[in-house]
Structure formats: structure tokens, C-alpha cells
Coordinates of C-alpha atoms in Angstrom, one line a residue:
M632 CA 93.8 108.2 90.5
I633 CA 97.1 108.3 92.2
S634 CA 100.3 109.9 91.0
W635 CA 103.5 109.0 92.8
C636 CA 106.3 111.6 91.8
H637 CA 106.7 110.3 91.9
A638 CA 103.0 109.0 92.3
I639 CA 99.7 110.0 91.0
S640 CA 96.4 108.1 91.8
F641 CA 92.9 108.0 90.2
L642 CA 90.6 105.4 91.9
E643 CA 87.2 104.7 93.1
T644 CA 85.6 102.9 96.1
L645 CA 86.6 99.3 95.5
W646 CA 90.1 100.5 95.5
P647 CA 90.0 101.9 99.0
T648 CA 92.4 104.4 99.1
M649 CA 93.9 106.8 101.8
A650 CA 92.3 110.1 102.8
I651 CA 89.0 110.0 100.8
T652 CA 88.0 113.3 101.9
T653 CA 85.6 114.0 99.1
I654 CA 83.0 111.3 99.6
S655 CA 79.3 112.0 100.0
R656 CA 78.2 114.7 102.0
L657 CA 75.2 112.5 102.9
L658 CA 77.6 110.3 105.1
P659 CA 80.1 112.8 106.8
K660 CA 79.7 111.1 110.2
L661 CA 80.1 107.8 109.1
I662 CA 83.3 108.5 107.1
M663 CA 84.6 110.1 110.2
H664 CA 84.2 106.8 112.1
R665 CA 85.2 104.4 109.6
M666 CA 88.8 104.8 110.8
A667 CA 91.7 102.5 109.9
L668 CA 92.4 101.0 113.2
I669 CA 96.0 100.5 112.9
F670 CA 96.3 104.4 112.5
V671 CA 95.8 105.2 116.0
M672 CA 96.4 109.0 115.7
A673 CA 93.0 109.9 114.0
P674 CA 90.4 108.7 111.7
T675 CA 91.9 108.5 108.2
G676 CA 88.8 107.9 105.7
R677 CA 90.2 104.7 104.6
F678 CA 87.6 102.0 103.9
C679 CA 89.8 99.5 105.5
N680 CA 90.8 98.6 109.0
G681 CA 94.7 99.5 108.3
R682 CA 96.5 100.3 105.0
T683 CA 95.1 100.0 101.5
I684 CA 96.9 98.6 98.2
V685 CA 98.2 102.2 97.4
D686 CA 99.5 102.6 101.0
I687 CA 101.4 99.4 100.6
I688 CA 102.7 99.9 97.3
A689 CA 103.9 103.4 98.4
E690 CA 105.8 101.8 101.3
I691 CA 107.3 99.1 98.8
L692 CA 108.2 101.9 96.5
G693 CA 110.4 103.5 99.7
F694 CA 107.9 106.6 100.3
H695 CA 108.2 107.7 103.7
N696 CA 104.8 109.4 103.9
Y697 CA 101.5 108.3 102.3
I698 CA 100.4 110.0 99.2
P699 CA 98.3 113.1 100.2
P700 CA 94.7 113.7 98.7
F701 CA 94.3 116.6 96.2
A702 CA 91.7 118.0 98.4
T703 CA 93.8 119.1 101.1
A704 CA 97.3 119.1 99.4
Q705 CA 99.8 122.0 99.8
E706 CA 101.7 123.4 96.9
A707 CA 104.9 121.2 98.3
D708 CA 102.9 118.1 98.0
I709 CA 102.6 118.4 94.2
L710 CA 106.3 117.4 93.8
S711 CA 105.8 114.1 95.7
G712 CA 102.4 112.9 94.0
L713 CA 98.8 113.4 95.0
N714 CA 95.7 111.1 95.5
Y715 CA 92.6 112.3 93.5
A716 CA 90.4 109.3 94.4
S717 CA 86.9 109.2 95.4
G718 CA 84.4 107.2 96.8
A719 CA 81.6 105.9 94.5
A720 CA 83.4 107.1 91.6
G721 CA 83.2 105.7 88.1
I722 CA 84.0 106.0 84.5
R723 CA 80.7 107.4 83.8
D724 CA 79.8 110.6 85.3
E725 CA 76.5 109.5 86.8
T726 CA 77.9 106.4 88.6
G727 CA 77.4 106.4 92.3
Q728 CA 74.8 109.2 92.3
E729 CA 72.6 107.4 94.6
L730 CA 75.3 107.9 97.3
G731 CA 75.4 111.5 97.1
E732 CA 78.4 113.6 96.0
R733 CA 81.5 112.0 94.6
I734 CA 84.5 113.0 92.2
C735 CA 84.0 110.9 89.0
F736 CA 87.0 110.1 86.9
N737 CA 86.6 112.9 84.4
M738 CA 86.4 115.3 87.5
Q739 CA 89.4 113.8 88.8
L740 CA 91.3 114.4 85.6
Q741 CA 90.1 117.9 85.9
N742 CA 91.5 118.4 89.2
H743 CA 94.8 116.8 88.0
Q744 CA 95.0 119.3 85.0
K745 CA 94.9 122.1 87.6
T746 CA 97.8 120.4 89.2
V747 CA 99.6 120.3 86.0
Q748 CA 99.0 124.0 85.8
N749 CA 100.3 124.7 89.2
L750 CA 103.3 122.6 88.6
T751 CA 103.9 124.5 85.2
G752 CA 103.9 127.8 87.3
M753 CA 106.3 126.3 89.7
L754 CA 109.1 124.7 87.3
G755 CA 108.3 126.1 83.9
N756 CA 106.6 124.1 81.1
D757 CA 109.6 122.0 79.8
S758 CA 110.6 121.2 83.4
A759 CA 107.2 120.4 84.4
L760 CA 106.6 118.0 81.5
T761 CA 109.7 116.2 82.3
Y762 CA 108.8 115.9 85.7
L763 CA 105.4 114.4 85.0
N764 CA 107.0 112.0 82.4
K765 CA 108.9 110.4 85.5
C766 CA 105.9 110.0 87.6
L767 CA 104.0 106.6 88.2
Y768 CA 100.2 106.8 87.6
S769 CA 98.1 104.6 89.3
V770 CA 94.4 104.1 87.7
G771 CA 91.6 101.9 89.0
M772 CA 88.1 102.3 87.6
G773 CA 85.0 100.3 86.6
N774 CA 84.0 98.5 89.7
N775 CA 81.4 101.0 90.5
D776 CA 80.2 101.3 87.0
Y777 CA 78.6 97.9 87.6
L778 CA 77.9 97.9 91.4
N779 CA 76.7 101.5 91.4
N780 CA 75.2 101.9 88.0
Y781 CA 74.2 99.0 85.7
F782 CA 73.3 96.4 88.5
L783 CA 71.3 99.0 90.3
P784 CA 68.2 99.3 87.8
Q785 CA 66.3 101.3 90.6
Y786 CA 68.4 104.1 90.2
F787 CA 69.9 103.9 86.7
P788 CA 68.3 102.9 83.4
T789 CA 71.6 101.7 81.8
S790 CA 70.5 97.9 82.1
E791 CA 67.5 98.6 80.1
E792 CA 69.2 100.7 77.6
Y793 CA 72.2 98.5 77.0
T794 CA 72.9 94.7 77.0
L795 CA 75.7 93.9 79.4
E796 CA 78.1 93.4 76.2
E797 CA 77.2 96.9 74.9
Y798 CA 77.5 98.6 78.4
T799 CA 80.9 97.0 78.6
Q800 CA 82.1 98.2 75.2
L801 CA 80.8 101.8 76.0
L802 CA 82.8 101.7 79.1
I803 CA 86.0 100.6 77.4
E804 CA 85.7 103.4 74.8
Q805 CA 85.2 106.0 77.5
Y806 CA 88.0 104.7 79.5
S807 CA 90.4 104.3 76.7
Q808 CA 89.5 108.1 75.8
Q809 CA 90.1 109.1 79.5
L810 CA 93.4 107.3 79.7
R811 CA 94.6 109.1 76.5
S812 CA 93.8 112.3 78.2
L813 CA 95.9 111.4 81.1
Y814 CA 98.7 111.1 78.5
E815 CA 98.0 114.5 77.0
L816 CA 98.6 115.9 80.6
G817 CA 102.0 114.3 80.8
A818 CA 101.5 110.7 82.1
R819 CA 103.8 108.4 80.7
K820 CA 104.2 105.4 83.1
I821 CA 100.5 104.3 83.9
V822 CA 99.5 101.4 85.9
V823 CA 95.9 100.4 85.2
F824 CA 94.1 97.6 87.6
G825 CA 91.4 95.6 86.0
L826 CA 88.3 94.7 87.9
G827 CA 88.1 92.3 90.7
M828 CA 85.6 89.5 91.7
I829 CA 82.7 92.0 92.2
G830 CA 80.3 89.2 92.5
C831 CA 82.1 88.0 95.5
V832 CA 81.9 91.2 97.8
P833 CA 79.3 90.5 100.7
G834 CA 77.2 93.4 99.6
A835 CA 76.4 91.9 96.1
I836 CA 75.8 88.6 97.8
A837 CA 73.5 89.9 100.2
T838 CA 71.6 91.9 97.5
Y839 CA 71.3 89.5 94.7
G840 CA 72.0 85.8 96.3
T841 CA 74.3 83.3 94.6
N842 CA 71.6 80.7 93.6
G843 CA 73.9 78.0 94.9
S844 CA 77.2 79.4 93.9
A845 CA 79.7 81.0 96.0
C846 CA 79.5 84.3 94.3
V847 CA 77.0 86.2 92.0
E848 CA 78.2 84.9 88.7
L849 CA 76.4 87.6 86.6
M850 CA 78.6 90.2 88.2
N851 CA 81.9 88.1 88.0
N852 CA 80.9 87.5 84.3
A853 CA 80.7 91.3 84.0
S854 CA 84.2 91.8 85.5
R855 CA 85.7 89.2 83.2
L856 CA 83.9 90.8 80.2
F857 CA 85.5 94.1 80.9
N858 CA 89.1 92.8 81.7
S859 CA 88.9 90.9 78.4
L860 CA 88.3 94.2 76.7
L861 CA 90.6 96.3 78.6
L862 CA 93.6 94.2 77.8
P863 CA 93.5 94.8 74.0
A864 CA 92.8 98.6 74.7
I865 CA 96.0 98.7 76.8
D866 CA 97.7 97.3 73.8
Q867 CA 96.2 99.9 71.6
L868 CA 97.3 102.6 73.9
N869 CA 100.9 101.3 73.8
D870 CA 100.9 101.1 70.0
D871 CA 99.4 104.4 69.4
L872 CA 101.5 106.1 72.2
P873 CA 104.8 104.8 71.8
D874 CA 106.5 107.0 74.5
A875 CA 104.1 105.8 77.1
K876 CA 104.0 102.5 79.0
F877 CA 100.6 101.4 80.1
I878 CA 100.6 98.2 82.2
Y879 CA 97.6 96.1 83.2
I880 CA 97.2 94.4 86.8
N881 CA 94.9 91.4 86.7
N882 CA 93.1 92.1 89.9
Y883 CA 90.6 89.1 89.1
K884 CA 93.3 86.5 89.0
I885 CA 95.1 87.7 92.0
G886 CA 91.8 87.7 93.7
E887 CA 91.1 84.0 92.7
D888 CA 94.6 83.1 94.1
S889 CA 93.7 84.7 97.6
T890 CA 92.5 81.6 98.7
V891 CA 95.9 80.7 100.2
L892 CA 95.2 83.2 102.8
D893 CA 92.6 80.7 104.2
F894 CA 90.1 83.2 105.5
K895 CA 87.7 81.9 107.8
V896 CA 84.9 84.5 107.0
N897 CA 84.6 85.6 103.3
N898 CA 81.0 86.6 102.8
T899 CA 80.4 89.1 105.4
G900 CA 82.3 92.2 106.8
C901 CA 84.3 92.6 109.7
C902 CA 82.3 95.7 110.9
A903 CA 78.5 96.0 111.3
S904 CA 77.3 97.4 107.8
S905 CA 74.6 99.8 107.0
A906 CA 71.7 99.4 104.5
I907 CA 74.3 100.9 101.9
G908 CA 77.1 98.4 103.0
Q909 CA 79.3 100.8 105.0
C910 CA 80.3 100.5 108.7
V911 CA 77.9 101.5 111.2
P912 CA 79.4 104.3 113.2
D913 CA 80.5 103.8 116.9
Q914 CA 80.0 99.8 116.5
T915 CA 82.9 97.6 117.7
P916 CA 84.0 95.5 114.7
C917 CA 85.3 91.9 114.7
Q918 CA 88.4 91.3 117.0
N919 CA 90.0 88.7 114.5
R920 CA 90.5 90.7 111.7
T921 CA 93.0 88.8 110.1
Q922 CA 90.5 86.1 109.6
Y923 CA 87.8 88.3 107.5
M924 CA 88.5 89.1 103.8
F925 CA 86.2 92.0 104.0
W926 CA 86.1 95.1 106.3
D927 CA 82.8 96.2 105.4
S928 CA 80.3 95.0 102.7
F929 CA 82.5 96.2 100.0
H930 CA 86.1 96.7 100.9
P931 CA 88.8 94.1 101.9
T932 CA 90.7 94.2 105.1
E933 CA 94.5 95.1 105.1
I934 CA 95.6 91.4 105.2
F935 CA 94.0 91.2 101.9
N936 CA 95.2 94.3 100.3
V937 CA 99.1 93.3 101.5
F938 CA 98.2 90.3 99.1
Y939 CA 97.1 92.4 96.4
A940 CA 99.9 94.9 96.5
E941 CA 102.6 92.6 96.7
R942 CA 101.7 90.4 93.6
S943 CA 100.9 93.8 91.6
Y944 CA 104.3 95.2 92.5
R945 CA 106.0 91.8 91.7
A946 CA 103.9 89.4 89.7
L947 CA 104.9 86.0 90.9
D948 CA 102.6 84.6 88.4
P949 CA 103.1 86.0 84.7
S950 CA 99.3 86.4 84.5
Y951 CA 99.0 88.8 87.3
A952 CA 100.4 91.6 85.2
Y953 CA 100.8 92.5 81.5
P954 CA 103.1 93.1 79.8
Y955 CA 105.1 93.5 83.1
D956 CA 104.5 94.3 86.8
I957 CA 104.9 97.6 88.5
R958 CA 108.4 96.6 89.5
H959 CA 109.6 96.3 86.3
L960 CA 107.7 99.5 85.1
V961 CA 109.5 101.7 87.7
S962 CA 113.2 100.3 86.9
L963 CA 112.6 101.6 83.2
D964 CA 113.5 104.8 84.8
Q965 CA 116.7 103.5 86.0
G966 CA 118.0 101.7 82.9
V967 CA 117.7 98.1 84.5
A968 CA 114.8 96.8 83.2
E969 CA 116.3 94.7 80.7
A970 CA 118.4 92.7 83.3
M971 CA 115.5 92.0 85.6

């Protein structure tokens, strides 16, 4: 999750966000070496060769600096927004545990609660609530609950305990409650990103095969099922919490339309990947990074992130966002939404 104040973000690994300093202790060296290549000053912790979707949206919104991570944030950072994201995070607490330590969505919400308490101490209760009401919240969860839970029966029993439909319904019910908790902490403008085409990531293709298809269709079916249930859940949240504005970004559709980018390589990552799909330290990545859809076995390259971010902010196709896009959501604060 990320909050922009005006911004707050709660996200997972397939939402490769900035400064993920909280990912697994099992992989500290790897994280330090998976640097964003265009950030030449130092390794950044981004699962990308450059900017992530959140970085790019922050630039579009006019931020001069990228949103700092909660783990290293100073008191002054609270007033401009924080990034609570964690690698391998999920809606379910156990998701991603095979990779080591991570900060699940419930824990991210607890960290945000600490921030709210600090903000209240700084501004007072009423002013803090007013401030939080104006923040833009970005939430993207669920991909790992399939990739690093349901579809890993060697580590998790969920696929034996539930059908795909039952499991997805449980995810949506828990996710809806978590989003309500975010509302209770003061959030009023919330961007919720749907699942992407998880069956098309190189890690999924290498592990499960495609049986002649371009992607792992069972996994893509899971994404579509999740999104089909998430959309009415967004409607329900807007109905139940009329002073809040939840919007849905259709990552799946945007991903389908990314074929216009004409990538030369879309089934393997730009960097040499380890057994768990992450870049091998100290290895030289591909030189023609604009021709690769993926940076490693799971996370997209910057050019792909730009495509996503621009269409999330301003939906060139009405199906990209519901009931409207990020640009419209932000404008509600400025009293110009009806004219857009």
C-alpha cells in the first residue's frame, strides 16, 4: 500500500514498488544487487530496471521525490505520504512465507495505524483526520495469494482445502474487510488495482508450462475470477461508505493491450534469474531492455510500467478504470471533476 499526501501505498511484489527494504532476510545480498539501473546513485530495492508504476504515477501527480518507505521514514515524511509495500505480501497472512520474512497486508495496515497515531500527535485528531481524508491511497494485493500460495501445493494446503472459486471468494471477503479497515483509519480516496495476467509471467510459464498456449491459462482464469468478484466488492464499499471513493484499475485489460509495445522477448526476464525467479547477483542483464517485457521472472521492465501507469492515471479505454480513473479521482478534491 502507498499513500500520497498526499499518497499512501499498500502493495505486493508483482506491484514492484520503490525501496522495498522489508523483504525476506533470506535474500539480503540479492536485494542489494537487484538495482534499478537508471537510478545510478545506489541500489534501490526496486524489482525493475528503472521506475515502477508507483514511481511514474507520483511523477505524473507532480511529486518532486518518490514516496519513502515506512521502514526508514522520518516524522517529516508522514506529511507527504509513505510506502508500506513488501515483497511477497498477500491478503492472507501466510502468503509468501516460503520466501522468508515479509509484511502481509494486515501488518501493513498495522504499520499505517502507527503512522495515523503519530500524525494525530503532530496535528491533533481533527486536523489529522482531515489530512488523511485528502490523501490518495494505492492498494494492490492478490497476485501473491495465487502465485505464492494457492498454486504452490508443496508449501500451502489451500488448493486441497478449497476449490479455486471458494478460495477466491475467501480472498475477496478478507480483502473487503481490510479495505474497510483502511477507511476506518481515515482513507477516503482509494485506488484498488485488480490482478494482472499472472499466468503470463516467465516464472509461471517455466514452472507449469502452457500446454500449447501463450500463458498458463489456469492462472489467468484465477486472475479473471478474482477481478470479477472484486468489481462488485468495490461497488459495495462505495454504497456502504458514501463519503469514500474507491476506484478499480483493470490491470488485466491494460496488460492485454500492452501488445502495442511490440516486445521482442516476453517469456523470459532481462536478467539471469535464480530458482525463485529473482535476479542473480552480480550478473550482467540484457542490454536491450526496452525489448523485454520482464525484468526478472515475475516483474516488468520500466517501459511496461510506464504503459500501465499512464493508462491507470488516464484511462484511454473506459474499461481500464471503474467508475473512473486516477486523474478523475484526484480532481474531486479540486472541484473540477464534473467538468472533466
